[in-house]
mmCIF file of C-alpha atoms and ligand atoms in Angstrom:
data_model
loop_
_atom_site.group_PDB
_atom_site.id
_atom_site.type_symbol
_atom_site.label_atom_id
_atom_site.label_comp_id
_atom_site.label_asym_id
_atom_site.label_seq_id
_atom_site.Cartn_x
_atom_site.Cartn_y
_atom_site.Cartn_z
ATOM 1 C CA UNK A 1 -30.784 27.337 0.295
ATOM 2 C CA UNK A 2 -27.687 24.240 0.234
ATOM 3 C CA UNK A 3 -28.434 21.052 -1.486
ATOM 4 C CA UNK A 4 -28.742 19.766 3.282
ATOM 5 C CA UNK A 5 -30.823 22.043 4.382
ATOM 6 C CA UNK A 6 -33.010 21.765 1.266
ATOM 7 C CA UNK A 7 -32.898 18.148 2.119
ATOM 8 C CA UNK A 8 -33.702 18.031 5.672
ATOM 9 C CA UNK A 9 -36.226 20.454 4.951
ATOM 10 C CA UNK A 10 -37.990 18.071 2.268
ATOM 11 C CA UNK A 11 -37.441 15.225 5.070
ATOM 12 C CA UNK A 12 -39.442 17.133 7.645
ATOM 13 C CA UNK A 13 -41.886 17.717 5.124
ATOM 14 C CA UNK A 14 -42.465 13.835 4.213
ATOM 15 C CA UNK A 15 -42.784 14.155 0.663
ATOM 16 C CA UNK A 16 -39.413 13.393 -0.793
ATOM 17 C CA UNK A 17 -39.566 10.212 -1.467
ATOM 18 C CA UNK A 18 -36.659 7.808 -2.630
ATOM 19 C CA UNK A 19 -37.146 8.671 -6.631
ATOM 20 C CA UNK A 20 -37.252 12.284 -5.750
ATOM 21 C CA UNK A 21 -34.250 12.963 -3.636
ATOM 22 C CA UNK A 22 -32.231 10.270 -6.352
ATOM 23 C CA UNK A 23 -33.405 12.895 -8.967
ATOM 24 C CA UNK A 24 -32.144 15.696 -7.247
ATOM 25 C CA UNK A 25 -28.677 14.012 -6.762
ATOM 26 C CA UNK A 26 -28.595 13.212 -10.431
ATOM 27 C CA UNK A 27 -28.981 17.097 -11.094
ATOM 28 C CA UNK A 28 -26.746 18.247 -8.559
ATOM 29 C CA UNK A 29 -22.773 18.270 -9.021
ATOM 30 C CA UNK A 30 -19.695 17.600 -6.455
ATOM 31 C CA UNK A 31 -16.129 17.603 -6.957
ATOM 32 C CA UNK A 32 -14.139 15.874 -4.718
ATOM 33 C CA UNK A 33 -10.483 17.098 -4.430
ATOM 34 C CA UNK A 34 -7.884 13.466 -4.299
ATOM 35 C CA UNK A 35 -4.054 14.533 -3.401
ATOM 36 C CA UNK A 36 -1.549 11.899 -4.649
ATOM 37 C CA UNK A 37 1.593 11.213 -2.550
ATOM 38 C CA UNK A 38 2.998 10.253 -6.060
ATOM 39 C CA UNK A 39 2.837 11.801 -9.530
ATOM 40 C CA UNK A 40 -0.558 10.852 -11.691
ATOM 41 C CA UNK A 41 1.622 9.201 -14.387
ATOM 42 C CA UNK A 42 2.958 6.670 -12.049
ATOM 43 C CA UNK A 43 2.241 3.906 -13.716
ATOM 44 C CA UNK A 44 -0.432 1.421 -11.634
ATOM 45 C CA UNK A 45 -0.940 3.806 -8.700
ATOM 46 C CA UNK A 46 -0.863 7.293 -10.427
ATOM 47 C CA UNK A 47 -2.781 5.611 -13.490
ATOM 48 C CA UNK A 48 -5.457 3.463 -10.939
ATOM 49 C CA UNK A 49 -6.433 6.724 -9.050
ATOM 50 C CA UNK A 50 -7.282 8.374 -12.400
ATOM 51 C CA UNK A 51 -9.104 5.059 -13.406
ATOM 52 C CA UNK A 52 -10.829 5.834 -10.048
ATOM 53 C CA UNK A 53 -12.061 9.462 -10.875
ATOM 54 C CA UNK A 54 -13.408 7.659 -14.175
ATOM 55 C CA UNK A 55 -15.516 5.469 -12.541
ATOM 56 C CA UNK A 56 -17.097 7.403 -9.849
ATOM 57 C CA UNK A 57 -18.083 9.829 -12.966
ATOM 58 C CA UNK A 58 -19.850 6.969 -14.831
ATOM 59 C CA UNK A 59 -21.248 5.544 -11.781
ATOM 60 C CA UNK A 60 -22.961 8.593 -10.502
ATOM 61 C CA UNK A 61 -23.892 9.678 -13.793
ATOM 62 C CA UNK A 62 -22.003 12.789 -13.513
ATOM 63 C CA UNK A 63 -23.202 13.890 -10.172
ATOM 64 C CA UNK A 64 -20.203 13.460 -8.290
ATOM 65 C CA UNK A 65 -16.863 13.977 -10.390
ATOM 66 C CA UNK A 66 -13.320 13.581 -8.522
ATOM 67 C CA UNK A 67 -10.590 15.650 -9.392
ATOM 68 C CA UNK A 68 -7.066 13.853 -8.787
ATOM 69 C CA UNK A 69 -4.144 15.939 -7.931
ATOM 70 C CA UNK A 70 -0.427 14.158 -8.518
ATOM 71 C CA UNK A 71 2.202 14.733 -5.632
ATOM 72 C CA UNK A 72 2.753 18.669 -4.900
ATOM 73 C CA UNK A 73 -0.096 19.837 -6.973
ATOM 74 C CA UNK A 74 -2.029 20.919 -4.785
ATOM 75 C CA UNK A 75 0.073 19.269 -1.142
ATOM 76 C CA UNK A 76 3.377 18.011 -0.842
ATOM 77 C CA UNK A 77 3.822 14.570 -1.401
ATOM 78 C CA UNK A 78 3.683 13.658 2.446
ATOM 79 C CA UNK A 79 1.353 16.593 3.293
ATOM 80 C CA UNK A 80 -1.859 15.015 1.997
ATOM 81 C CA UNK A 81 -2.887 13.346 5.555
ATOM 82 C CA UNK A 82 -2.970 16.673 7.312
ATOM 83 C CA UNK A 83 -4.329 18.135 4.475
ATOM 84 C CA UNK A 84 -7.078 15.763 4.640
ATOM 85 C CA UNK A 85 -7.089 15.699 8.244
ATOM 86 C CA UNK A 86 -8.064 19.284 8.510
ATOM 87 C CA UNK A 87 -10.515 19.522 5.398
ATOM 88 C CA UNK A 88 -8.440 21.313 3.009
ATOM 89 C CA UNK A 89 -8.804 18.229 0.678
ATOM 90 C CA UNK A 90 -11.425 15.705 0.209
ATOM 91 C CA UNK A 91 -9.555 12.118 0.051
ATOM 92 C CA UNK A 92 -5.944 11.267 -0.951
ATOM 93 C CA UNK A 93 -4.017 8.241 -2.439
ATOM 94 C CA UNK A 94 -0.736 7.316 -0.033
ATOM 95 C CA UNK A 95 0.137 4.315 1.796
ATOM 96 C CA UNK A 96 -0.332 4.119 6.061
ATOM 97 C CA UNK A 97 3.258 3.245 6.850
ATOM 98 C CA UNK A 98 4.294 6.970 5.601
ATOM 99 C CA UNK A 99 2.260 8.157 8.828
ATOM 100 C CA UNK A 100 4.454 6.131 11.346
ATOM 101 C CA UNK A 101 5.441 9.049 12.507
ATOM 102 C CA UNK A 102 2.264 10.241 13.668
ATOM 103 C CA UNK A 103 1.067 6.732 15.119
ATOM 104 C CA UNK A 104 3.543 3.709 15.028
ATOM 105 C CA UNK A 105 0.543 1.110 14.877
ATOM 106 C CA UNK A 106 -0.089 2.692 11.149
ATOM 107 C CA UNK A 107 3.030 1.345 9.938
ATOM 108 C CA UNK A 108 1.018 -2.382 10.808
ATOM 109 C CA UNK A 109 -1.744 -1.348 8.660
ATOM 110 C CA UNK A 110 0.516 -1.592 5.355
ATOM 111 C CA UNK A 111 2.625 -4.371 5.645
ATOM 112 C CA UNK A 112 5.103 -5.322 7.938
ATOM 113 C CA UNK A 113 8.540 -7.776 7.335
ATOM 114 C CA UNK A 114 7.569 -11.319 7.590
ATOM 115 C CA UNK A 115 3.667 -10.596 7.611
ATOM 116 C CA UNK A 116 0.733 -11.234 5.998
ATOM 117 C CA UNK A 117 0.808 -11.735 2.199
ATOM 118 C CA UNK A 118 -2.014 -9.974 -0.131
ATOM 119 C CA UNK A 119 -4.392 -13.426 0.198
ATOM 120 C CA UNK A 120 -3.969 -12.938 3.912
ATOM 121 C CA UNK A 121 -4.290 -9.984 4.557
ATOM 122 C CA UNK A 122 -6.872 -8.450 2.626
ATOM 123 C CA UNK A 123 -9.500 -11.027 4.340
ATOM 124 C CA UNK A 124 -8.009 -9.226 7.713
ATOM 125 C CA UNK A 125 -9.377 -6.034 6.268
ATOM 126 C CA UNK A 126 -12.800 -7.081 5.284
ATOM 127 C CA UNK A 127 -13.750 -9.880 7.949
ATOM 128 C CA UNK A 128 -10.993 -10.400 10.656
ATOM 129 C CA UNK A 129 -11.275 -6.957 12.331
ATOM 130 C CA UNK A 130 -8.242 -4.670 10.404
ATOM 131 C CA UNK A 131 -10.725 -2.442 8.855
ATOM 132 C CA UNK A 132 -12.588 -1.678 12.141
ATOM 133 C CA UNK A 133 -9.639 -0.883 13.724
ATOM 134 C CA UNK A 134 -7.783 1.193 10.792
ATOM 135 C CA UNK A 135 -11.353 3.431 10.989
ATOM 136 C CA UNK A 136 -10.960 3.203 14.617
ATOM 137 C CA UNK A 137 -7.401 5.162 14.802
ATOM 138 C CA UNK A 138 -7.630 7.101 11.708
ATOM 139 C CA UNK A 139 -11.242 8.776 13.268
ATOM 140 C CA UNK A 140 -9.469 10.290 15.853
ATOM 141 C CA UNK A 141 -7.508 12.318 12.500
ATOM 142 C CA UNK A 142 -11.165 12.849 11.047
ATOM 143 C CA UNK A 143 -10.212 10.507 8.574
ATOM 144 C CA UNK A 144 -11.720 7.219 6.686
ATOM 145 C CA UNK A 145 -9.746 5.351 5.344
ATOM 146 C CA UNK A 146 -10.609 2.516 2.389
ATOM 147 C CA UNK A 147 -8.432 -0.145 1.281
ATOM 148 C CA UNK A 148 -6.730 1.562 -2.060
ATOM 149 C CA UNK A 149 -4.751 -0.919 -3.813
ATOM 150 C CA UNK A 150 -2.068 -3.288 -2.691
ATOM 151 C CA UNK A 151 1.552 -4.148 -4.504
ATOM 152 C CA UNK A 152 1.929 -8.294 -3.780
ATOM 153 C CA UNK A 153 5.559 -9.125 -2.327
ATOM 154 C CA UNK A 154 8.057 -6.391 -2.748
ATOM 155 C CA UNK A 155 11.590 -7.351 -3.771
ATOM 156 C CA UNK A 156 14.314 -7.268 -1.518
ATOM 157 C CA UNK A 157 15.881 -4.580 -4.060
ATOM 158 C CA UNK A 158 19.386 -3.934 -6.046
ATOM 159 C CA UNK A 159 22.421 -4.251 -4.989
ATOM 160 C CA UNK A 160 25.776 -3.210 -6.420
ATOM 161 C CA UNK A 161 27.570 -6.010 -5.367
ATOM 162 C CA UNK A 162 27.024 -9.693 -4.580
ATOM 163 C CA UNK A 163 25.383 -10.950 -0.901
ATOM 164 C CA UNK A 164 26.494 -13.896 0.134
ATOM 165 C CA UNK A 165 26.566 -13.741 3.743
ATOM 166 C CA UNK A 166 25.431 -11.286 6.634
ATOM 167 C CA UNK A 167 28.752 -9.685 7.036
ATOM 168 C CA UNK A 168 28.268 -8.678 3.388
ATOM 169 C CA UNK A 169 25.171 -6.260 4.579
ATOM 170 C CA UNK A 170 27.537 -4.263 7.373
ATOM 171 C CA UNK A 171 28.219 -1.002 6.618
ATOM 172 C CA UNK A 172 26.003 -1.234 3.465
ATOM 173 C CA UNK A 173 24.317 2.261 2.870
ATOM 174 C CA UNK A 174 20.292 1.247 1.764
ATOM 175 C CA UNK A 175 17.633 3.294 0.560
ATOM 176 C CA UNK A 176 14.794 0.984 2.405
ATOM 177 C CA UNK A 177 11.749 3.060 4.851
ATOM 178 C CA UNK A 178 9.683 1.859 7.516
ATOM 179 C CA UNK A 179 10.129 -1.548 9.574
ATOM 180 C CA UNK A 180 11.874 -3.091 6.506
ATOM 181 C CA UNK A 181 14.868 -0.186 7.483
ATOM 182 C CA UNK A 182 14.800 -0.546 11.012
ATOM 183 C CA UNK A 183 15.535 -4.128 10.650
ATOM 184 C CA UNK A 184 18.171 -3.215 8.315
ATOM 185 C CA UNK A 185 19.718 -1.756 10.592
ATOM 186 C CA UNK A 186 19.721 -4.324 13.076
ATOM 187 C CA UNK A 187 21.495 -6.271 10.586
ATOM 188 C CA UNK A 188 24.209 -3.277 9.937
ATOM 189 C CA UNK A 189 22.672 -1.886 7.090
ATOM 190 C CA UNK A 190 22.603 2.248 7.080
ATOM 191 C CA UNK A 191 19.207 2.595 6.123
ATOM 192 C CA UNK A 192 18.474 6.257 4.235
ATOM 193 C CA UNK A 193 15.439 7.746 2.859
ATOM 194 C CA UNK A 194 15.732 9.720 -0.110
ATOM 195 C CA UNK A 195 12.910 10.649 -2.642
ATOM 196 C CA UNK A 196 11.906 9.054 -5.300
ATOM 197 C CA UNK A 197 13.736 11.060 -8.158
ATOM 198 C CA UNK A 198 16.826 10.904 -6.737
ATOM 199 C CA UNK A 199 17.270 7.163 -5.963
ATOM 200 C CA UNK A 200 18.855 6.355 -9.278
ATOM 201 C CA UNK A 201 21.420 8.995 -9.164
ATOM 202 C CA UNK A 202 22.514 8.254 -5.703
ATOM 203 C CA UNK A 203 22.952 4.444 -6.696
ATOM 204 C CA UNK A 204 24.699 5.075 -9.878
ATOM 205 C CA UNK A 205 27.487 7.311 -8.126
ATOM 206 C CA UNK A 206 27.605 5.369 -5.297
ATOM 207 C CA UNK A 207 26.093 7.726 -2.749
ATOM 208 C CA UNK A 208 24.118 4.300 -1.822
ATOM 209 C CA UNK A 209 25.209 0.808 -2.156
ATOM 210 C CA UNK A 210 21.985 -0.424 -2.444
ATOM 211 C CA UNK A 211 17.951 0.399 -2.955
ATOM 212 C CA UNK A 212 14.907 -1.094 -2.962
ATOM 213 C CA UNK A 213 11.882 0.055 -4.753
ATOM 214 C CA UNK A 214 8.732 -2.290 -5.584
ATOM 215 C CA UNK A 215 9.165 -5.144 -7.940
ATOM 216 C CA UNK A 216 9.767 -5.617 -11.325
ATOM 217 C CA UNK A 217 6.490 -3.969 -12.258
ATOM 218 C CA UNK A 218 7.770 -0.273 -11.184
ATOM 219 C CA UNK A 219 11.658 -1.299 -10.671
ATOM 220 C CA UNK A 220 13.067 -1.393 -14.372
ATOM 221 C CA UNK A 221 11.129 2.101 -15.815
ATOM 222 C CA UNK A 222 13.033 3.392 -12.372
ATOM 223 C CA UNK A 223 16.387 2.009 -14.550
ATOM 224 C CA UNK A 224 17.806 0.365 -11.782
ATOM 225 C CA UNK A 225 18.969 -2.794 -13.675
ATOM 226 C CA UNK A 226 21.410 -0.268 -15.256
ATOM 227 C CA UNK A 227 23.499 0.706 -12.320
ATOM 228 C CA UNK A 228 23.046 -1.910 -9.896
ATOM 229 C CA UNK A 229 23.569 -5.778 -11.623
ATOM 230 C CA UNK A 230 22.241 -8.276 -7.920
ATOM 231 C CA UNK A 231 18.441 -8.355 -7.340
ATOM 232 C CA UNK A 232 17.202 -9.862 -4.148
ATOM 233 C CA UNK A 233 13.448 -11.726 -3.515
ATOM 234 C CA UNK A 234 12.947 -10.137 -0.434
ATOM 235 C CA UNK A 235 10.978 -10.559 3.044
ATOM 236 C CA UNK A 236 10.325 -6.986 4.482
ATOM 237 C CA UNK A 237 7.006 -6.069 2.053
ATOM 238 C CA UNK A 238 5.105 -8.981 1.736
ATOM 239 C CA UNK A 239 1.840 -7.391 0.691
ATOM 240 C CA UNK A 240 2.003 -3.472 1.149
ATOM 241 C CA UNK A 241 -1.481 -1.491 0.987
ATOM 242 C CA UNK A 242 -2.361 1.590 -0.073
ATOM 243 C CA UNK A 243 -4.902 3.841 1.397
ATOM 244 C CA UNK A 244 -7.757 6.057 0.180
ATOM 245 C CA UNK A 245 -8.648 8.049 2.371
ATOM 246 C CA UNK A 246 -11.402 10.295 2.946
ATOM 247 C CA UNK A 247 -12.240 13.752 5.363
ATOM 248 C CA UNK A 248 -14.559 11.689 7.420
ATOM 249 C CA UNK A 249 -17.125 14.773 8.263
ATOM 250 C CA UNK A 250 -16.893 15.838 4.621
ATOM 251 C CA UNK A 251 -17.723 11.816 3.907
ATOM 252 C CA UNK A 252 -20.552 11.729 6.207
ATOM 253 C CA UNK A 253 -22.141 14.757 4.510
ATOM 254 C CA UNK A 254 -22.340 12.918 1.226
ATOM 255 C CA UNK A 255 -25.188 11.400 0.417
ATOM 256 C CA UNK A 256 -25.689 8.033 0.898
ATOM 257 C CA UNK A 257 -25.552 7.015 -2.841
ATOM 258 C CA UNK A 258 -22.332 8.346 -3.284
ATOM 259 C CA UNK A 259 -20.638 7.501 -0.230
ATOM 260 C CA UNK A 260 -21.356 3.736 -1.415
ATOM 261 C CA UNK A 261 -20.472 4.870 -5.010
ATOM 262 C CA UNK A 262 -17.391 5.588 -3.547
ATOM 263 C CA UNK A 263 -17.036 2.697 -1.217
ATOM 264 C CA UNK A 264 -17.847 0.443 -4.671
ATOM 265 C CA UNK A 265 -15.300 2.391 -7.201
ATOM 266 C CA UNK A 266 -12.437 2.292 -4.593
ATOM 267 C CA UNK A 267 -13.001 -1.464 -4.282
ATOM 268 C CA UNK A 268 -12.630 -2.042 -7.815
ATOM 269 C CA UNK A 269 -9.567 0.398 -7.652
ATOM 270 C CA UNK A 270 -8.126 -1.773 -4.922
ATOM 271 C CA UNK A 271 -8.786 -4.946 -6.693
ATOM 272 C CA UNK A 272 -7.342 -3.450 -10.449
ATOM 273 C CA UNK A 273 -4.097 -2.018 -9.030
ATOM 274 C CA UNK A 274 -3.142 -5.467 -7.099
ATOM 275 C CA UNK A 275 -3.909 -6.986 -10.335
ATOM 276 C CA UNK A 276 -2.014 -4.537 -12.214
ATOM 277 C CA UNK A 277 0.937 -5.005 -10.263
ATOM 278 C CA UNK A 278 1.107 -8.820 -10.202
ATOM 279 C CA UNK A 279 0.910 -8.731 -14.151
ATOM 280 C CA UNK A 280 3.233 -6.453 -14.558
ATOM 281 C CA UNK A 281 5.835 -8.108 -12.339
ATOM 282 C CA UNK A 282 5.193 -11.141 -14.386
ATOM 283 C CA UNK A 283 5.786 -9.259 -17.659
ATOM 284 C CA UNK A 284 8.876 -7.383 -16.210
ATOM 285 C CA UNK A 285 10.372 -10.175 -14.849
ATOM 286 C CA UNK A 286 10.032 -12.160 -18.431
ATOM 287 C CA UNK A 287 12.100 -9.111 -19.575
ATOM 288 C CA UNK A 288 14.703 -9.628 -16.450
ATOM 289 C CA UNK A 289 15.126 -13.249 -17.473
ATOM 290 C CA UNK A 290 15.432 -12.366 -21.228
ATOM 291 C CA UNK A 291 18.877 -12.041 -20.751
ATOM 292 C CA UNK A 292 18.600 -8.522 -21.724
ATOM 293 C CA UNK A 293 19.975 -7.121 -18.964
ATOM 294 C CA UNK A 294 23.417 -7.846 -17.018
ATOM 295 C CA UNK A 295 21.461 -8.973 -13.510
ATOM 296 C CA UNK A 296 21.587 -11.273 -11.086
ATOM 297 C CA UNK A 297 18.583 -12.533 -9.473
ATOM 298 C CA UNK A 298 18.544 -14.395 -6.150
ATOM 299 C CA UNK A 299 17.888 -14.584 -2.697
ATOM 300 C CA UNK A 300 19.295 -13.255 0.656
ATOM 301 C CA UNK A 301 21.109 -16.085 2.058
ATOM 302 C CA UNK A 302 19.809 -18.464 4.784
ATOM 303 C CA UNK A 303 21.894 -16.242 7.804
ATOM 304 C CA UNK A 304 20.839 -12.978 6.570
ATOM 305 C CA UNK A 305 16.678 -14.249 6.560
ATOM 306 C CA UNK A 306 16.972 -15.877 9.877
ATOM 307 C CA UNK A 307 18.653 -12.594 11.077
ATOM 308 C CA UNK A 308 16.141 -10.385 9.500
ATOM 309 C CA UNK A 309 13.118 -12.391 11.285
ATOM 310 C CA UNK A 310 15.005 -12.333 14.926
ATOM 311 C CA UNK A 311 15.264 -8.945 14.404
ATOM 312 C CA UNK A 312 11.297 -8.065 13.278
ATOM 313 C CA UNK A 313 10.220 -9.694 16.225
ATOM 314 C CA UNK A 314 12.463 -7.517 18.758
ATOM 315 C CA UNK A 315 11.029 -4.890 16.838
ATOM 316 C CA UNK A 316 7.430 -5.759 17.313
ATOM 317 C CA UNK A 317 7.790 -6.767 21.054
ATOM 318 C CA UNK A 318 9.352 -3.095 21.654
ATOM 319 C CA UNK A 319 7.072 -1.614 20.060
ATOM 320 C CA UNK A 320 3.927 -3.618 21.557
ATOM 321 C CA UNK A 321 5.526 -2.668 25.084
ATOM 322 C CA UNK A 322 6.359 1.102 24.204
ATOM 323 C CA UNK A 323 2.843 2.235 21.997
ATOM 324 C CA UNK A 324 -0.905 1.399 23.191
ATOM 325 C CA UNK A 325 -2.276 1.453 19.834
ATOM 326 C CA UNK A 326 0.555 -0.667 18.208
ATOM 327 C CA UNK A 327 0.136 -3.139 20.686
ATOM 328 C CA UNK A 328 -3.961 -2.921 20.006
ATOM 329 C CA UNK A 329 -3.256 -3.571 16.228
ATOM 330 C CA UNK A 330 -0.410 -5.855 17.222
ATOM 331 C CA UNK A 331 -2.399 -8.071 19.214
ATOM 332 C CA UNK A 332 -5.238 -8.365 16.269
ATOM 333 C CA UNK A 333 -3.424 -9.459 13.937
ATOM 334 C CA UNK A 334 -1.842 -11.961 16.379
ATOM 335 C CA UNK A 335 -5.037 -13.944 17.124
ATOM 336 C CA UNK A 336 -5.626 -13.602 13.189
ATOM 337 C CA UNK A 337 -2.167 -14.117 11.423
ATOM 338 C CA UNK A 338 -1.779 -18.052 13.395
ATOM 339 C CA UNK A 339 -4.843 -18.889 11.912
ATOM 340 C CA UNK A 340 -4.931 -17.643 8.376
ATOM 341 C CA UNK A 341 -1.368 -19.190 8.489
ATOM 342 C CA UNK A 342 -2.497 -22.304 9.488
ATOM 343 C CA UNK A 343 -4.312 -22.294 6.066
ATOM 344 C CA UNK A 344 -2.287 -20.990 3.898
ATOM 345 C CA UNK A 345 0.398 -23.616 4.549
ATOM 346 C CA UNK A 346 -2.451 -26.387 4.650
ATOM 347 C CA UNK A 347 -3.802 -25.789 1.038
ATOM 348 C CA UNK A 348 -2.549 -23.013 -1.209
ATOM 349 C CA UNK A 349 1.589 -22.821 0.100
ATOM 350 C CA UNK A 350 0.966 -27.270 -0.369
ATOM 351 C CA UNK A 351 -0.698 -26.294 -4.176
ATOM 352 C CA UNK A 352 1.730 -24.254 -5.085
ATOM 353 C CA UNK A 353 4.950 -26.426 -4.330
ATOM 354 C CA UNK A 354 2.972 -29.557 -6.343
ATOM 355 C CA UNK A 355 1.384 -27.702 -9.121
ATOM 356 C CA UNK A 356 4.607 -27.188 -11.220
ATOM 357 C CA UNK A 357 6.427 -30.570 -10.790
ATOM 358 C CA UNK A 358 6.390 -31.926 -14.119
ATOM 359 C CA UNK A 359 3.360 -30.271 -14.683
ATOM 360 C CA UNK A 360 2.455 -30.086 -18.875
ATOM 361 C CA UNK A 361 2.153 -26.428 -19.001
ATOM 362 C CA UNK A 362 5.875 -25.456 -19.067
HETATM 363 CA CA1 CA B 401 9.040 -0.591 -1.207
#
């Protein structure tokens, strides 16, 4: 007899009580199988899904175990959605914007250029309707989707030579995906996509002119600093999520205790890889400024922002107009993102440009 019909059959009978069926959890074993649309040893996200699988082992006790796979393990990289989708995994590790293709509202679930930053929108997850609505779409994959990590502000990314203007960006071949691309290109940027492994090659030989990648965190074990001496702040990920996702039906048939053993771990996981990432970028970045390195840091001038933010909002009006469920998710985070905003710049954006004025700690 399986460990639900046993169940449902003790549940008929009316004599499994709470301690009993928790006992029979304890001595019963799952593995779940997690696909990674990047290698386990990527530092942060590779190394916070492992941390994952740790915890839902000590949390359970040992009754439910996950078993992470790195990119093309088990999937390709990019293959783990319909993998998921159709039950041949249990859960994978990406990021929603890779699924644009699929449904263009996704790509609004990770970050979008000139959005919501981490401290905005992680409270549109929990309590300003994002989550509901995430669920919402991704059910109609079979999918579940929890918050799995997010990366703070991106950098704008390397560039081989100097921007000092818009017409400096024209013809400029860029290894950028998603919305940050598209508005790239509005600005006369070629936007490519290459993997990975290959984007320090192509930038060293000058197959591309310029790349981004994360932030300082990820960017300088990628070696970029060595072929590519300008590094941008940047606008077009101000916050980007990752995903864990789960096989909704194969969720469901959990049992309750480790669906919210689950729900718990990948909450810490979401919590230790944002944290992760802004520590890093403020180790990395000491490094950057060290001097050891022949770089350039600075910012896209004035022309090129204000360009770049004209541009995102044709974007987001033609997609609102062309896609139903974009223009669902759009509109959300429209009666959310004024108000959060409102806030931010009241209090913490007002903090932040006092604290450091002459402030002792130096
Ligand atoms: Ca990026």
């Amino acid at each position: 007899m399986d460990r639900r019909k046993f169940l449902k059959t003790a549940a008929v009978g009316a004599t499994a009580s709470a301690a009993f069926t928790t006992n029979l959890y304890a001595k019963t074993s799952k593995t779940l199988k997690v696909c990674l649309s990047w290698p386990k040893t990527l530092p942060i996200m590779g190394e916070g899904a492992l941390w994952f699988a740790d915890r839902v082992k000590e949390l359970s006790g040992g009754s439910l175990k996950v078993k992470i796979y790195g990119a093309n393990e088990l999937v390709p990289a990019l293959g783990v959605f319909d993998a998921c989708s159709k039950g041949l995994i249990d859960g994978f590790h990406s990021g929603p914007y890779y699924w644009k293709g699929k449904n263009m509202a996704f790509s609004l679930f990770s970050a979008f250029p000139f959005g919501m930053v981490y401290d905005e929108i992680d409270p549109w997850f929990d309590f300003g309707g994002g989550m509901d609505i995430w669920r919402k779409l991704y059910a109609k994959y079979n999918l579940l989707p929890f918050k799995g990590g997010n990366t703070g502000n991106q950098m704008g990314g390397w560039f081989r030579k100097p921007i000092k203007s818009l017409n400096d960006l024209k013809g400029l071949k860029m290894r950028i995906p998603g919305l940050g691309g598209e508005v790239m290109a509005k600005l006369g940027v070629k936007p490519v996509n290459i993997p990975g492994g290959e984007i320090y090659t192509a930038l060293e030989r000058g197959v591309i002119d310029a790349t981004e990648w994360v932030g300082p965190s990820l960017d300088l074990i990628m070696g970029f600093q060595k072929v590519a001496k300008y590094y941008y702040t940047g606008w077009h990920e101000p916050g980007s999520l990752l995903e864990l996702t789960f096989n909704k039906k194969k969720f469901e048939r959990l049992p309750k205790e480790h669906q919210a053993i689950l729900e718990a771990a990948s909450r810490e996981m979401h919590t230790r890889i944002f944290n992760q990432f802004q520590y890093q970028n403020a180790v990395k970045l000491q490094e950057l400024l060290s001097g050891k390195y022949d770089v350039v840091l600075g910012n896209f001038p004035d022309d090129v922002n204000e360009a770049a933010k004209k541009a995102t909002q044709e974007i987001l009006n033609e997609y609102a107009n062309k896609y139903k469920d974009f223009a669902m998710v759009y509109d959300n985070i429209k009666s959310f993102f004024p108000k959060i905003r409102k806030w931010t710049d009241t209090l913490p954006k007002w903090y932040l440009d006092i604290r450091d004025k002459g402030f002792i700690v130096d």
